[in-house]
Every structure is written in structure tokens, then in C-alpha cells.
CSV table of C-alpha atoms and ligand atoms in Angstrom, one decimal:
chain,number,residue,atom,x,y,z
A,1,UNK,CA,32.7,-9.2,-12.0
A,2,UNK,CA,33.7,-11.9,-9.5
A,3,UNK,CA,32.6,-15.5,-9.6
A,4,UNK,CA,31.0,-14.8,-6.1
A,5,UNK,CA,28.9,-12.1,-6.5
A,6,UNK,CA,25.3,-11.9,-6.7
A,7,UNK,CA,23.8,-9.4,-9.7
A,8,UNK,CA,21.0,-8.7,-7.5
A,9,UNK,CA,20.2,-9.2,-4.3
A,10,UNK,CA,16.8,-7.9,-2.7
A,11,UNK,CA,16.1,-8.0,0.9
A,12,UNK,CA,12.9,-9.1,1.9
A,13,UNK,CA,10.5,-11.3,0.3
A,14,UNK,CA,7.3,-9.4,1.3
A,15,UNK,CA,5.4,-8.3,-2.3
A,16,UNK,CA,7.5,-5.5,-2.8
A,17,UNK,CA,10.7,-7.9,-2.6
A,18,UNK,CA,8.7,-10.3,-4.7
A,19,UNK,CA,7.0,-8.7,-7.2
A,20,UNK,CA,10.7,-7.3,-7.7
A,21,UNK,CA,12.5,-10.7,-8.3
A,22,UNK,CA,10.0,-11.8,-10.6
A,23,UNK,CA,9.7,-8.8,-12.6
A,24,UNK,CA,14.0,-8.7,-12.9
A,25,UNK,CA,13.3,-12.6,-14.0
A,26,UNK,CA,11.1,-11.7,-16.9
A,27,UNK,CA,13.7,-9.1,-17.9
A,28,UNK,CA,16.2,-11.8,-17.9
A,29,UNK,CA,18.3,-10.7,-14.8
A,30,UNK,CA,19.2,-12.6,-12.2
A,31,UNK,CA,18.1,-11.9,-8.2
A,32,UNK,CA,18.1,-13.6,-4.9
A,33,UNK,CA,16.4,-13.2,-2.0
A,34,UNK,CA,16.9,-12.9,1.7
A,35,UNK,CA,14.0,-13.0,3.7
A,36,UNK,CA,13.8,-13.2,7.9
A,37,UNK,CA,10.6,-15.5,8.5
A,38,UNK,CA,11.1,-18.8,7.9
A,39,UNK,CA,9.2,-20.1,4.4
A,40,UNK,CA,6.4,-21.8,6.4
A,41,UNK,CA,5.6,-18.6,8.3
A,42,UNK,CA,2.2,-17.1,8.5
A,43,UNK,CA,1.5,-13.7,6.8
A,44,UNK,CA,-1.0,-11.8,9.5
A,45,UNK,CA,-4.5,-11.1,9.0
A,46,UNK,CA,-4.1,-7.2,7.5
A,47,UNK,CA,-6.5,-6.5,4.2
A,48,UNK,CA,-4.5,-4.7,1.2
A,49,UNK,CA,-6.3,-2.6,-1.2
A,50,UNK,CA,-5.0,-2.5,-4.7
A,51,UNK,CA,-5.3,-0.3,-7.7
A,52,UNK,CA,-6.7,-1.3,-11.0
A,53,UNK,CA,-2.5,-0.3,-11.8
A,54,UNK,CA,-1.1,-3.0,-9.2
A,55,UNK,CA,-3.5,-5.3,-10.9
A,56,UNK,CA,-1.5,-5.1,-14.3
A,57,UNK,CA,1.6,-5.6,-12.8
A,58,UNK,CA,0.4,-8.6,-11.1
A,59,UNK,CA,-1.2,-9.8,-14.1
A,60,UNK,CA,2.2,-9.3,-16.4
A,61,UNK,CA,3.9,-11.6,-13.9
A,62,UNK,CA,1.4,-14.3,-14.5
A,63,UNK,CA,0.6,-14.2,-10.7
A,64,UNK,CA,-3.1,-12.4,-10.5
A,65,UNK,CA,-5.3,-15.5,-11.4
A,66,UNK,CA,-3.5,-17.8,-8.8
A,67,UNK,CA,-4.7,-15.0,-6.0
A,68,UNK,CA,-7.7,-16.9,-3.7
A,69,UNK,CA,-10.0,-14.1,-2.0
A,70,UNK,CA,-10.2,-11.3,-4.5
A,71,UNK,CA,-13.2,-8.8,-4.2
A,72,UNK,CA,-13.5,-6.1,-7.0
A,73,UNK,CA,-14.2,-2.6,-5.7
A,74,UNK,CA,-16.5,-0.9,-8.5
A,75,UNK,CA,-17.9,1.9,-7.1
A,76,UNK,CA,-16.8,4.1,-4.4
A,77,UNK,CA,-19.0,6.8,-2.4
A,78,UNK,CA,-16.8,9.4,-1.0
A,79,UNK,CA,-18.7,11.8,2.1
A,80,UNK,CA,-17.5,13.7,5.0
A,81,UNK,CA,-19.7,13.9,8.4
A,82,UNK,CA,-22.2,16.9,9.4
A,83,UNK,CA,-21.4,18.8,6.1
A,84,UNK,CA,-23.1,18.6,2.5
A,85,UNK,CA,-21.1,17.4,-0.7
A,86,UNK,CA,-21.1,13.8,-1.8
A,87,UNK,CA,-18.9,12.5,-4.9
A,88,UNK,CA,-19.3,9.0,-6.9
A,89,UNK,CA,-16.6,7.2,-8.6
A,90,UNK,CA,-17.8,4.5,-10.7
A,91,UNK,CA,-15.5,1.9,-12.7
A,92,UNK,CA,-17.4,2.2,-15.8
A,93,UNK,CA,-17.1,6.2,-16.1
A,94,UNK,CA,-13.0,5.4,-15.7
A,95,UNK,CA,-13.3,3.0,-18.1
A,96,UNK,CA,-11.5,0.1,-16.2
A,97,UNK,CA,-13.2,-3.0,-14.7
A,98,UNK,CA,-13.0,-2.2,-11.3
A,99,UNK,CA,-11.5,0.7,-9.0
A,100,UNK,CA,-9.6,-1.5,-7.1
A,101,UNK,CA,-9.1,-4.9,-5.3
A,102,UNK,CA,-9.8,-6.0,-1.4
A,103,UNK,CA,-7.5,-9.1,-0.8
A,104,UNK,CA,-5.4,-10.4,2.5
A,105,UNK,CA,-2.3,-9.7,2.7
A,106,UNK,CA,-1.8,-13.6,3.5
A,107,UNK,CA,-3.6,-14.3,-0.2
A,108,UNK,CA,-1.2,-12.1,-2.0
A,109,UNK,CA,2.2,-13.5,-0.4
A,110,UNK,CA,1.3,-16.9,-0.6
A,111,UNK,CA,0.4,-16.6,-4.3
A,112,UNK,CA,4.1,-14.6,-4.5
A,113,UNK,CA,6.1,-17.7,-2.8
A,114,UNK,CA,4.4,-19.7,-5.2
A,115,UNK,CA,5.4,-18.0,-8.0
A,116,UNK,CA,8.7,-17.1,-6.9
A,117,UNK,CA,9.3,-21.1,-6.3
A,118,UNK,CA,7.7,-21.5,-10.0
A,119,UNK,CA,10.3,-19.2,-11.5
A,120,UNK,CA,13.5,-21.0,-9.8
A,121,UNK,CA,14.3,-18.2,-8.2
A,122,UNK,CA,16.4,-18.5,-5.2
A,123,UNK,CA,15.2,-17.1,-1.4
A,124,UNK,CA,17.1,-17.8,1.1
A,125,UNK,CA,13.8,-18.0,4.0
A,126,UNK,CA,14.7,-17.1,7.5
A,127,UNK,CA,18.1,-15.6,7.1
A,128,UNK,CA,17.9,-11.8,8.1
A,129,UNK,CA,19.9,-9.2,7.2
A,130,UNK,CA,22.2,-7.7,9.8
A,131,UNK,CA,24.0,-5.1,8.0
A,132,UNK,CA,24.8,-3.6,4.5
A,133,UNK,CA,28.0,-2.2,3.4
A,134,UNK,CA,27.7,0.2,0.7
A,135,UNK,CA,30.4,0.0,-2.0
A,136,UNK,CA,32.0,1.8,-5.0
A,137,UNK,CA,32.1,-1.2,-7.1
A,138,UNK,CA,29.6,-3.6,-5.0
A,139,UNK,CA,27.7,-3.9,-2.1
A,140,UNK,CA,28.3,-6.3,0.9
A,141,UNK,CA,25.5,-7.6,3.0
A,142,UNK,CA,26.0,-9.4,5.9
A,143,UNK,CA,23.6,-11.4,7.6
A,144,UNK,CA,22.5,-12.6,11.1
A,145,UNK,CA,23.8,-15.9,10.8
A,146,UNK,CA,27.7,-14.5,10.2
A,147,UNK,CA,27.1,-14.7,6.5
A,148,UNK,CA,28.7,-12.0,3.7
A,149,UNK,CA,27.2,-11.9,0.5
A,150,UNK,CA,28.1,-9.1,-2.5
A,151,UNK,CA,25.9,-7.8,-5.2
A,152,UNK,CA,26.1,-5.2,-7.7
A,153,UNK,CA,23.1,-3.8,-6.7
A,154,UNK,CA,21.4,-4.6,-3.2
A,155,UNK,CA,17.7,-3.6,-3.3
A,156,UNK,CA,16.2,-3.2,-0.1
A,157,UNK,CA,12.3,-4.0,0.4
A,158,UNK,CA,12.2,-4.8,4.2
A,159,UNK,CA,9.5,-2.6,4.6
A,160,UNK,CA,11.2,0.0,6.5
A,161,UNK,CA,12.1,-2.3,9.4
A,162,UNK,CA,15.7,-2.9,9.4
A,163,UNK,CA,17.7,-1.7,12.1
A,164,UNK,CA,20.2,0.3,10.1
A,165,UNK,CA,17.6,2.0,7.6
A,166,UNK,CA,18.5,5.6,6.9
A,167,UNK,CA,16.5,8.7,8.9
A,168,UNK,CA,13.8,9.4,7.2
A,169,UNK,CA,14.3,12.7,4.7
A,170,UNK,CA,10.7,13.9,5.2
A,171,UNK,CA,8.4,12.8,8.8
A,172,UNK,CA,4.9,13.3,9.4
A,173,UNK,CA,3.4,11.6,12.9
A,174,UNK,CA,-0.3,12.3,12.3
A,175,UNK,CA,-1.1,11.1,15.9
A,176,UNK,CA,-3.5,8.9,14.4
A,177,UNK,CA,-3.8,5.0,14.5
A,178,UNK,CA,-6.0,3.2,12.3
A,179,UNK,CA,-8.3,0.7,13.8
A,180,UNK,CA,-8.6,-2.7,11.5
A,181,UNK,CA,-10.9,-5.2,11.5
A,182,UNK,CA,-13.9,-6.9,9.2
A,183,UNK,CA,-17.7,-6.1,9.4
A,184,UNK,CA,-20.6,-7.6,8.2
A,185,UNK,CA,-23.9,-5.5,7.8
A,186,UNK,CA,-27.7,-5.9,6.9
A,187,UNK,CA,-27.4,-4.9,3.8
A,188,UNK,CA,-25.2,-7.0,1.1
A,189,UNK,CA,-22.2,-4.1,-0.4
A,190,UNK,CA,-22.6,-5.2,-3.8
A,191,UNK,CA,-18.8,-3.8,-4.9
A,192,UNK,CA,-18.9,-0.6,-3.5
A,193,UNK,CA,-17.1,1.0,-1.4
A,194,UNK,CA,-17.2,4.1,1.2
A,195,UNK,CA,-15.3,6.8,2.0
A,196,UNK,CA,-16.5,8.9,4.8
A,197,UNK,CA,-14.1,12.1,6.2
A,198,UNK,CA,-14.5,13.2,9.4
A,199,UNK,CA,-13.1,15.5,12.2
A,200,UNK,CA,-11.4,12.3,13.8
A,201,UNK,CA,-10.4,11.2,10.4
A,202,UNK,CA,-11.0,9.3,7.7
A,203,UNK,CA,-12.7,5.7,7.8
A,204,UNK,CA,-12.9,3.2,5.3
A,205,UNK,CA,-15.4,0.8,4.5
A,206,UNK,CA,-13.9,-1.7,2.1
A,207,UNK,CA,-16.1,-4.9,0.1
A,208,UNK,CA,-14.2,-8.2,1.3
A,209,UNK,CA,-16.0,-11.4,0.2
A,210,UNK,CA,-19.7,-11.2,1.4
A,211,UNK,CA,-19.1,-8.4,4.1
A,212,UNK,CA,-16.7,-5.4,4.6
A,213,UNK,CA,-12.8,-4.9,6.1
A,214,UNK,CA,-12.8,-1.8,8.1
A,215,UNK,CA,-10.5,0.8,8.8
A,216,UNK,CA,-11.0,3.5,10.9
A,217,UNK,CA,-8.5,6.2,11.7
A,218,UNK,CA,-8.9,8.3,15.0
A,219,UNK,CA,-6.3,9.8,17.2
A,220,UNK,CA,-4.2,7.2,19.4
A,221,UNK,CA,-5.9,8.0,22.5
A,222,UNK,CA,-9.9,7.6,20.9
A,223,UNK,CA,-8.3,4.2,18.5
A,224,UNK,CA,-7.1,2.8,21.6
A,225,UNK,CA,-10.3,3.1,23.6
A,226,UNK,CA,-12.2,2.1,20.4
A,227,UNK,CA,-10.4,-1.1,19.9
A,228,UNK,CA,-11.2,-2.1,23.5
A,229,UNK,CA,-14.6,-1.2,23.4
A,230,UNK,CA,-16.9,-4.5,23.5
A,231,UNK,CA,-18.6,-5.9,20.2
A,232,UNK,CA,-21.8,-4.2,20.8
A,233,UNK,CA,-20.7,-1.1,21.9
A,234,UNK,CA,-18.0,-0.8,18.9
A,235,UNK,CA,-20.8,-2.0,15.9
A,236,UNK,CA,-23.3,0.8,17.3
A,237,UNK,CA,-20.1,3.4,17.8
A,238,UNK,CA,-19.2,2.3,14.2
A,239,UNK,CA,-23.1,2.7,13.3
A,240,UNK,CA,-22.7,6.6,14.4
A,241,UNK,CA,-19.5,7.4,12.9
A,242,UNK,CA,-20.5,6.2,9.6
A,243,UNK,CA,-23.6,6.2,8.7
A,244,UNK,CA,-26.3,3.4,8.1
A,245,UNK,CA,-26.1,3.0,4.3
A,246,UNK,CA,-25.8,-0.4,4.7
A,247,UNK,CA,-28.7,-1.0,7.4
A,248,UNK,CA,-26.9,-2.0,10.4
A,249,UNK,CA,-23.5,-3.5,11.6
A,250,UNK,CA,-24.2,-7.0,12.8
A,251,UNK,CA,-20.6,-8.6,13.4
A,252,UNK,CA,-16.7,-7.4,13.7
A,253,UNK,CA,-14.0,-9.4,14.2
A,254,UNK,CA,-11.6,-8.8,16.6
A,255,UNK,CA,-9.9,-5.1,16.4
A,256,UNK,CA,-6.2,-4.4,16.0
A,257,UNK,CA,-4.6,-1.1,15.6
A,258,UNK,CA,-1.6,0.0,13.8
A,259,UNK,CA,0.0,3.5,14.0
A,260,UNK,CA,-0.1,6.0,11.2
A,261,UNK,CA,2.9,7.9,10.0
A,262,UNK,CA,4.5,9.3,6.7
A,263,UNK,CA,7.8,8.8,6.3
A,264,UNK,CA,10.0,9.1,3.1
A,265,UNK,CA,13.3,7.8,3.2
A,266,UNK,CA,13.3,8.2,-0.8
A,267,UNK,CA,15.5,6.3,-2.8
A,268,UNK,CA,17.7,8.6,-4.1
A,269,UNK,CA,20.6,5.6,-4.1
A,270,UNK,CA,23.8,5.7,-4.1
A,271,UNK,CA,27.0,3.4,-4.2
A,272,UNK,CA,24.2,0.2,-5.0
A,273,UNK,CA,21.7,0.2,-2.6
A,274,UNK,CA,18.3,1.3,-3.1
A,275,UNK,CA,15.1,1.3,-1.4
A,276,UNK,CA,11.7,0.6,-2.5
A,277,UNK,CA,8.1,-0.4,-1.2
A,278,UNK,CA,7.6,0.9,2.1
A,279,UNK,CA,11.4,1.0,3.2
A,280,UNK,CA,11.3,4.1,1.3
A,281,UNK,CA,8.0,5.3,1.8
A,282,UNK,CA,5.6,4.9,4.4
A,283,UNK,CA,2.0,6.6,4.0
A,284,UNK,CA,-1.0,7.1,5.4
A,285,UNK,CA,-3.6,4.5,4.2
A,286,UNK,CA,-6.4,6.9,3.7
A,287,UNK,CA,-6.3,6.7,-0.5
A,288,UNK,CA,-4.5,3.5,-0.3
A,289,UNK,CA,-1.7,5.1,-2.5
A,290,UNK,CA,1.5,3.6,-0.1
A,291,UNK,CA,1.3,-0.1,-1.7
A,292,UNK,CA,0.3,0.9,-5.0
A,293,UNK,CA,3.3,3.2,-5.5
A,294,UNK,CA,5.6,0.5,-4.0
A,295,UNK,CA,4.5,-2.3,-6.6
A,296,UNK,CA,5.1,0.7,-9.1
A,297,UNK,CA,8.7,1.2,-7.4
A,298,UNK,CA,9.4,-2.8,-7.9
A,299,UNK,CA,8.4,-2.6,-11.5
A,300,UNK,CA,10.0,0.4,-12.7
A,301,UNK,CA,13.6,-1.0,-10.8
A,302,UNK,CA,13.2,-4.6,-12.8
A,303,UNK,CA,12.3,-2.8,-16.3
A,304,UNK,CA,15.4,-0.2,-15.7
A,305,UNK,CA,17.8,-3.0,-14.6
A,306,UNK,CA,16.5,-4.9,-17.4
A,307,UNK,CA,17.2,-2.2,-20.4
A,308,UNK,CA,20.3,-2.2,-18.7
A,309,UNK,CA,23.8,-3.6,-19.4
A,310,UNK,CA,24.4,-6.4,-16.9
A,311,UNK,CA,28.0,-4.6,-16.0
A,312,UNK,CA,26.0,-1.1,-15.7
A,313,UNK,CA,23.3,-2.1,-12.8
A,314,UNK,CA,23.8,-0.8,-10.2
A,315,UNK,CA,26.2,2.0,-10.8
A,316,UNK,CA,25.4,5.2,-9.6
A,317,UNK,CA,24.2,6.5,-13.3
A,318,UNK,CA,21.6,3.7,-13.3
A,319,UNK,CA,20.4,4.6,-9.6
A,320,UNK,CA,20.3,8.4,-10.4
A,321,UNK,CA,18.1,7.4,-13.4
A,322,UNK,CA,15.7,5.4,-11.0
A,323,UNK,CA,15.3,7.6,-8.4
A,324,UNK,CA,14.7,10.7,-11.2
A,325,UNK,CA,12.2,8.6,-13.1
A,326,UNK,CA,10.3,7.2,-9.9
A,327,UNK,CA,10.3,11.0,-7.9
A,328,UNK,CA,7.5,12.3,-9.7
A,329,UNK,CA,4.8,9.4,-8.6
A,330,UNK,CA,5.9,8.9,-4.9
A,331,UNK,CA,6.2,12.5,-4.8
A,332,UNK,CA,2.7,13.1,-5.7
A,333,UNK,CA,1.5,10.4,-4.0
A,334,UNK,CA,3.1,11.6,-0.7
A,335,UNK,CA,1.5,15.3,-1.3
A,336,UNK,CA,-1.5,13.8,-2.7
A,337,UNK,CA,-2.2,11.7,1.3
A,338,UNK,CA,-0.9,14.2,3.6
A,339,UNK,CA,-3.5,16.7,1.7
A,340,UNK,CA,-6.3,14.7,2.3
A,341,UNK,CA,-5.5,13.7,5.8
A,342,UNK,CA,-4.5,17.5,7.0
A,343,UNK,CA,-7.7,19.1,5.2
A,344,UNK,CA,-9.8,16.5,6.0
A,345,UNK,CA,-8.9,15.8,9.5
A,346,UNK,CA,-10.2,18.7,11.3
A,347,UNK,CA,-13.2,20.4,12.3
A,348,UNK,CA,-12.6,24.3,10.9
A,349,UNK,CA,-16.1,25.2,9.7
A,350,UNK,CA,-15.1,27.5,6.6
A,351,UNK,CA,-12.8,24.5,5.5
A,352,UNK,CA,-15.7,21.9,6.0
A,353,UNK,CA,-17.7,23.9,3.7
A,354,UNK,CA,-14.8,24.7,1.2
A,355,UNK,CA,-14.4,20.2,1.3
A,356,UNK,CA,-17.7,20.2,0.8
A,357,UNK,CA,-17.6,22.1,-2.3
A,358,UNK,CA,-14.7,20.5,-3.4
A,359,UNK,CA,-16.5,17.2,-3.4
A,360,UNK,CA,-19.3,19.1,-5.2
A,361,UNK,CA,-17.3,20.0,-8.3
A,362,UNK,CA,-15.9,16.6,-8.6
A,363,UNK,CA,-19.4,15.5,-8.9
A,364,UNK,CA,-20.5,18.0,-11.4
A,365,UNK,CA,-16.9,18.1,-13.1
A,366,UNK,CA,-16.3,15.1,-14.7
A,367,UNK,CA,-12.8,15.2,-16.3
A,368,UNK,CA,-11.8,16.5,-12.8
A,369,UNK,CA,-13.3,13.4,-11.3
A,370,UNK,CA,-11.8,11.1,-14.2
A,371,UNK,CA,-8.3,13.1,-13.3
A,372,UNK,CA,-8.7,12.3,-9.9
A,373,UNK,CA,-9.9,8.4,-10.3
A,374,UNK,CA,-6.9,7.9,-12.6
A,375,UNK,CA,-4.6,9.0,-10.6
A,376,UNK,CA,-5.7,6.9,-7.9
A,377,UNK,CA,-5.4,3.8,-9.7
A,378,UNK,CA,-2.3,4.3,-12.0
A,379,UNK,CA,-0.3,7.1,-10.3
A,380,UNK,CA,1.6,10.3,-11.7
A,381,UNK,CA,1.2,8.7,-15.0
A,382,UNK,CA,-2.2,7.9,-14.9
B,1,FAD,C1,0.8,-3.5,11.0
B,1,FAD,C2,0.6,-3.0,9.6
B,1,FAD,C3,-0.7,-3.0,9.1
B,1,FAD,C4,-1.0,-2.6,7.8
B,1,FAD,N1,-2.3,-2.6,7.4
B,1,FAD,C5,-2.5,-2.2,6.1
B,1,FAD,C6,-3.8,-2.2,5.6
B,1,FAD,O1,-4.8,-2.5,6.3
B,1,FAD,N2,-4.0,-1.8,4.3
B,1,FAD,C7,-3.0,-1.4,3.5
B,1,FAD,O2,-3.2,-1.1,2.3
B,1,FAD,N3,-1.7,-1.4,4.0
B,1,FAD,C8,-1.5,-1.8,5.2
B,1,FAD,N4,-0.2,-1.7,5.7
B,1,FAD,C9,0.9,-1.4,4.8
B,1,FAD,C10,1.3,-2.5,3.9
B,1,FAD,O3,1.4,-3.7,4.7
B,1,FAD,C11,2.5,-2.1,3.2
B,1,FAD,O4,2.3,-1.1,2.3
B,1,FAD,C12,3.1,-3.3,2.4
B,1,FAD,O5,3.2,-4.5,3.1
B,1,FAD,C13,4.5,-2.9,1.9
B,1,FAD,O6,5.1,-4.0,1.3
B,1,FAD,P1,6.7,-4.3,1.4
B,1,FAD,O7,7.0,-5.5,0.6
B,1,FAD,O8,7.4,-3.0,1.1
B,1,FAD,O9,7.0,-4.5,2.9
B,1,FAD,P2,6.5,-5.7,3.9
B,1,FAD,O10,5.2,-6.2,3.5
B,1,FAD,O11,6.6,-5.2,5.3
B,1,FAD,O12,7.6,-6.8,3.6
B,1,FAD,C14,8.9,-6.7,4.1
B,1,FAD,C15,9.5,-8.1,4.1
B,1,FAD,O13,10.9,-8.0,4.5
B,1,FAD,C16,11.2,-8.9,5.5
B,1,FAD,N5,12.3,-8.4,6.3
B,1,FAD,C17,12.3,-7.3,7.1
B,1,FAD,N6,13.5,-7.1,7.7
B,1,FAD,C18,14.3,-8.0,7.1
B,1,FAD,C19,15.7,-8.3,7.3
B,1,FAD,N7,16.5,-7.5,8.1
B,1,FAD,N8,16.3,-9.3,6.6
B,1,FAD,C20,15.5,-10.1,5.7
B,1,FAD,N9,14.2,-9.8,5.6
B,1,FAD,C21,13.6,-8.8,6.2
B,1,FAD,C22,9.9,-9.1,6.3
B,1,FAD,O14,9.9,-10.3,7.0
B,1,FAD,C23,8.9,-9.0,5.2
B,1,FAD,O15,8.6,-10.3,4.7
B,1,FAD,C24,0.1,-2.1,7.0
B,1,FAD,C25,1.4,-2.1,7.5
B,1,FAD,C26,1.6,-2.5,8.8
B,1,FAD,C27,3.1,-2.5,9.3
């Protein structure tokens, strides 16, 4: 190997890119990062929700108690509008201590850049990456600033938005945007969180601190018009379209909207480049599966590049190994969303009873239920 070249070098220092470097630290191998905002940047105001999974990885890396803003989900009530059948998951029949976690997106990456700046390891902030030149024996990446850099593997976790990012193998546009914003209600949500399906589709009610981050999917044309409605008119147009469980909406902060898509670019690498976190797979955020599985896809790299020899990573036997061992979870996790949104997303009356029922015997089929949960929080494996 060359004096001048990098083991690893990961593009993007979102938590994909991070949880990445730190994970390859712990197995003893070497990364840097390249990340385009500059290191005092502000993360914006979206809500992730994590799996009782992602929580493990995050703990192993020593980084989940330095999170601020954490709110455990512990129950979640899953319905669909106008039709019967109601299901319950609760953390204590999975056994875990909660379902999932709310937190910003903001929390997570500044606990990330600490730990990242804990562990020595080197991010280059605001330098973006122009180009990559796959290679037989190395990859080159050039950067916007007229730098070249080699590596003997380049990971690429820029989120899907680099310019020269493969087509996509596999492309759903659902038509659908997702409205975002946070609620607060009469009623206090004590952990629990809903899931309500309708013909529009779905909308998510998540516990964030003491009141709720929404998201509500809708086509583009009805997000767009529901995002500029005023605050009184969207809290009682919320009111309708959910339900009043929780008495009524009182507050929402202001509403952005983000467009829905699946996309998998897969990471079925080759000449030392691969992709994970959401530049290989986008989803739709209805069972919040698409971060999950790319935490999963940082982990699984670092422990592969780890029980390998340092002159082996990257090769193309290594690569083939990854994207074998990780096309089983991001597989399923693809099929798994793009079921629920296409059944669930329409108004065919035989199908609304046939959901119905299916929610029925998840309610009165517990290992089906337990199947289900698990999945949800640890993937294929779960
Ligand atoms: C607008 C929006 C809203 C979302 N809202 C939600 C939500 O409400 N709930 C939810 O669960 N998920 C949401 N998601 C999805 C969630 O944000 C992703 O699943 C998650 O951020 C993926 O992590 P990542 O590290 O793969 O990518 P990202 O978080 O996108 O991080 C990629 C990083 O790479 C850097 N980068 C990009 N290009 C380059 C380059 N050329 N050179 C160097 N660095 C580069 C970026 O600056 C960034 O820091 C949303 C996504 C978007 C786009």
C-alpha cells in the first residue's frame, strides 16, 4: 500500500457517515471523513425515529447517553380511518424497554461530532466531494477544492445527494409528500404513539418531549395545500384526519414538507466503493425502517472491515460479502414499506376490510404481533 493512501475514506459525516467511522475505530481500522457543511453548521429541525436496534448500536459506540432530547416510544396504537380493526404494540409484550426513540436530527449529529472529535478521528468539515474514481487496486476521490485523495475502500454515506450517484436499481414515486411539523394536544401522550392509515395515507403521531412531532403523508397536491393552510385551520383539519384520542390539538409549529420516494441504489459494490445509509436506499417513512436499516448498513460495513485483513478491505471479495450479508434486511425492509404504503394507501372497500382483519389477527395472534414488532425494531434478523 502507498504511504498516501487512506484505508478508509467515508463521504459524509451525517450519522450514517458517523456512526460508520466510529464503529471502524472500535474495530481498530482507520477512516477519514469528508463532509460538505462546514463543522459549525446547523443540522435542520427534522425528528428521526429510532429502533430499539439503532439504540444498541449507538449505545456500543458509547454515544447514546450524551444524546439531549430523547423521548422513549412504549406503546404504539396502529388504526386505519372509517374501517374496524385496531392493533397494540406494547414494549413490555416485546420484551425491550421501549419500541423506539423520538429525537432531532440536530441532537443526534451533534452528539456524533462530539464523539467523532472524542475518538481523534479526522473529518475534514466543508470540503465536498466532486467526484470518485473507481479503481482496481484503489479508489480516487476528488474533491471541490481541486483535492485527490485514494483509499482502499471509499464508503459513500452522502445521503443520496451527490451529483454523480448511480441510477437508482429499483424507483417508486408514491406521489406523496409528507407534511412535518410538532403538535401539542389536551391530553399529555404518556409514551405512546399512533399510527392511523388512511386513503390519503398514513400519518404519524410521534411522543417528542411533552407533546407530539407529526407526520402526515398526503398526495403532493392535498400536502401542499395542507402545509399552507393557517394554524387554526390545519389543528382542526389535523383533528378530523386523526382522531381526538388525545382531546384536542392546541399548537403546531410551522409545517415543512418533504417528498416521498423509494429508491434503492443497493450496494452491490464493486472496484471499492460502496454505498450505505440513504445513498443506497431511500424509503418511505411510514414504519420508520429507512434510518434504522442504514445505522444497520454502517455497523455491519465497520464489523466486516474489521474481521478483515487490512490489505483485504476493500477488494471486491470483501464487497461481494457485504452486499450478500446486508441484502436480506434492506431487501425486506424495502418490501416490507412499499407493502404498507400501496395496501394501505387507497380506498378499495374489500381491501379496507381485508386491512382491517389483518390488524385483527395481529391483535388476537400474538407471536404474529411479536414477529411483526421485532422486525420493526431489529430488522431481518430480528
Ligand atoms: C428533507 C428530509 C426530511 C426527512 N425527515 C425525516 C423524518 O421526519 N423522519 C425520519 O425518520 N427520516 C427523515 N428523513 C430521512 C433521514 O433524514 C435519513 O434517513 C437519514 O438522515 C439518513 O442518514 P445519512 O447519514 O445516510 O444521510 P444524511 O443524513 O443525508 O447525511 C449525509 C451527509 O453527507 C454530506 N454530504 C452530502 N454530499 C456530500 C459531498 N458531495 N461531499 C461531502 N459530504 C457530502 C451531507 O452534508 C450530510 O451531512 C428525512 C430526509 C430528508 C431529506
Amino acid at each position: 500500500m502507498d504511504a498516501g493512501m487512506n484505508d478508509v475514506l467515508i463521504v459524509g459525516a451525517g450519522p450514517v457517515g458517523a456512526v460508520c467511522a466510529l464503529a471502524l475505530r472500535q474495530q481498530g481500522v482507520v477512516a477519514r471523513v469528508l463532509e460538505a457543511q462546514p463543522a459549525d453548521a446547523r443540522a435542520d429541525t427534522r425528528i428521526l425515529a429510532l429502533s430499539h436496534g439503532s439504540r444498541l448500536i449507538l449505545d456500543r459506540l458509547g454515544v447514546w447517553d450524551t444524546i439531549a432530547d430523547v423521548t422513549p416510544i412504549t406503546r404504539i396504537h396502529i388504526s386505519q380511518r372509517g374501517a374496524l380493526g385496531a392493533t397494540r404494540l406494547d414494549a413490555e409484550e416485546i420484551n425491550v424497554p421501549a419500541l423506539g426513540y423520538v429525537l432531532p436530527y440536530a441532537a443526534l449529529t451533534l452528539a456524533l461530532k462530539q464523539a467523532l472529535a472524542d475518538a481523534r478521528i479526522d473529518v475534514d468539515y466543508g470540503v465536498t466531494v466532486e467526484r470518485i474514481e473507481p479503481g482496481a487496486a484503489s479508489a480516487a476521490l476528488h474533491t471541490v477544492d481541486g483535492r485527490a485523495l485514494t483509499a482502499s475502500l471509499v464508503v459513500v454515506a452522502d445521503g443520496g445527494r451527490g451529483d454523480a450517484a448511480p441510477a437508482p436499481k429499483f424507483e417508486r414515486d408514491y406521489n406523496q409528500m409528507a407534511v412535518v411539523c410538532e403538535v401539542w394536544t389536551e391530553l399529555p401522550h404518556a409514551n405512546r404513539a399512533y399510527e392511523r392509515f388512511t386513503p390519503q395515507g398514513p400519518a404519524a403521531l410521534l411522543p417528542k418531549g411533552d407533546h407530539y412531532a407529526l407526520v402526515w403523508t398526503a398526495s403532493t397536491a392535498d400536502a401542499q395545500r395542507i402545509a399552507a393552510l393557517s394554524d387554526d385551520e390545519f389543528l382542526a383539519a389535523l383533528y378530523r384526519h386523526v382522531g381526538g384520542r388525545q382531546g384536542l390539538f392546541l399548537r403546531a409549529s410551522p409545517r415543512k414538507t418533504f417528498p416521498l420516494r423509494l429508491a434503492y441504489t443497493g450496494s452491490e459494490a464493486a472496484d471499492r466503493v460502496v454505498r450505505i445509509g440513504n445513498a443506497a436506499q431511500i424509503l418511505h417513512p411510514v414504519s420508520g425502517q429507512g434510518f434504522n436499516i442504514g445505522l444497520r448498513d454502517a455497523w455491519e460495513l465497520a464489523n466486516l472491515c474489521g474481521d478483515t485483513a487490512r490489505g483485504e478491505i476493500g477488494n471486491a471479495a470483501m464487497l461481494a460479502a457485504y452486499a450478500r450479508g446486508r441484502r436480506l434486511d434492506v431487501l425486506g425492509g424495502l418490501g416490507f414499506t412499499d407493502f404498507l404504503v400501496r395496501m394501505f394507501s387507497n380506498d378499495i372497500a374489500p381491501l379496507r376490510h381485508t386491512r382491517g382483519l389483518g390488524l385483527m389477527a395481529l391483535e388476537v395472534l400474538p407471536p404474529l404481533k411479536t414477529f411483526v414488532a421485532r422486525r420493526m425494531i431489529f430488522g431481518a434478523r430480528g
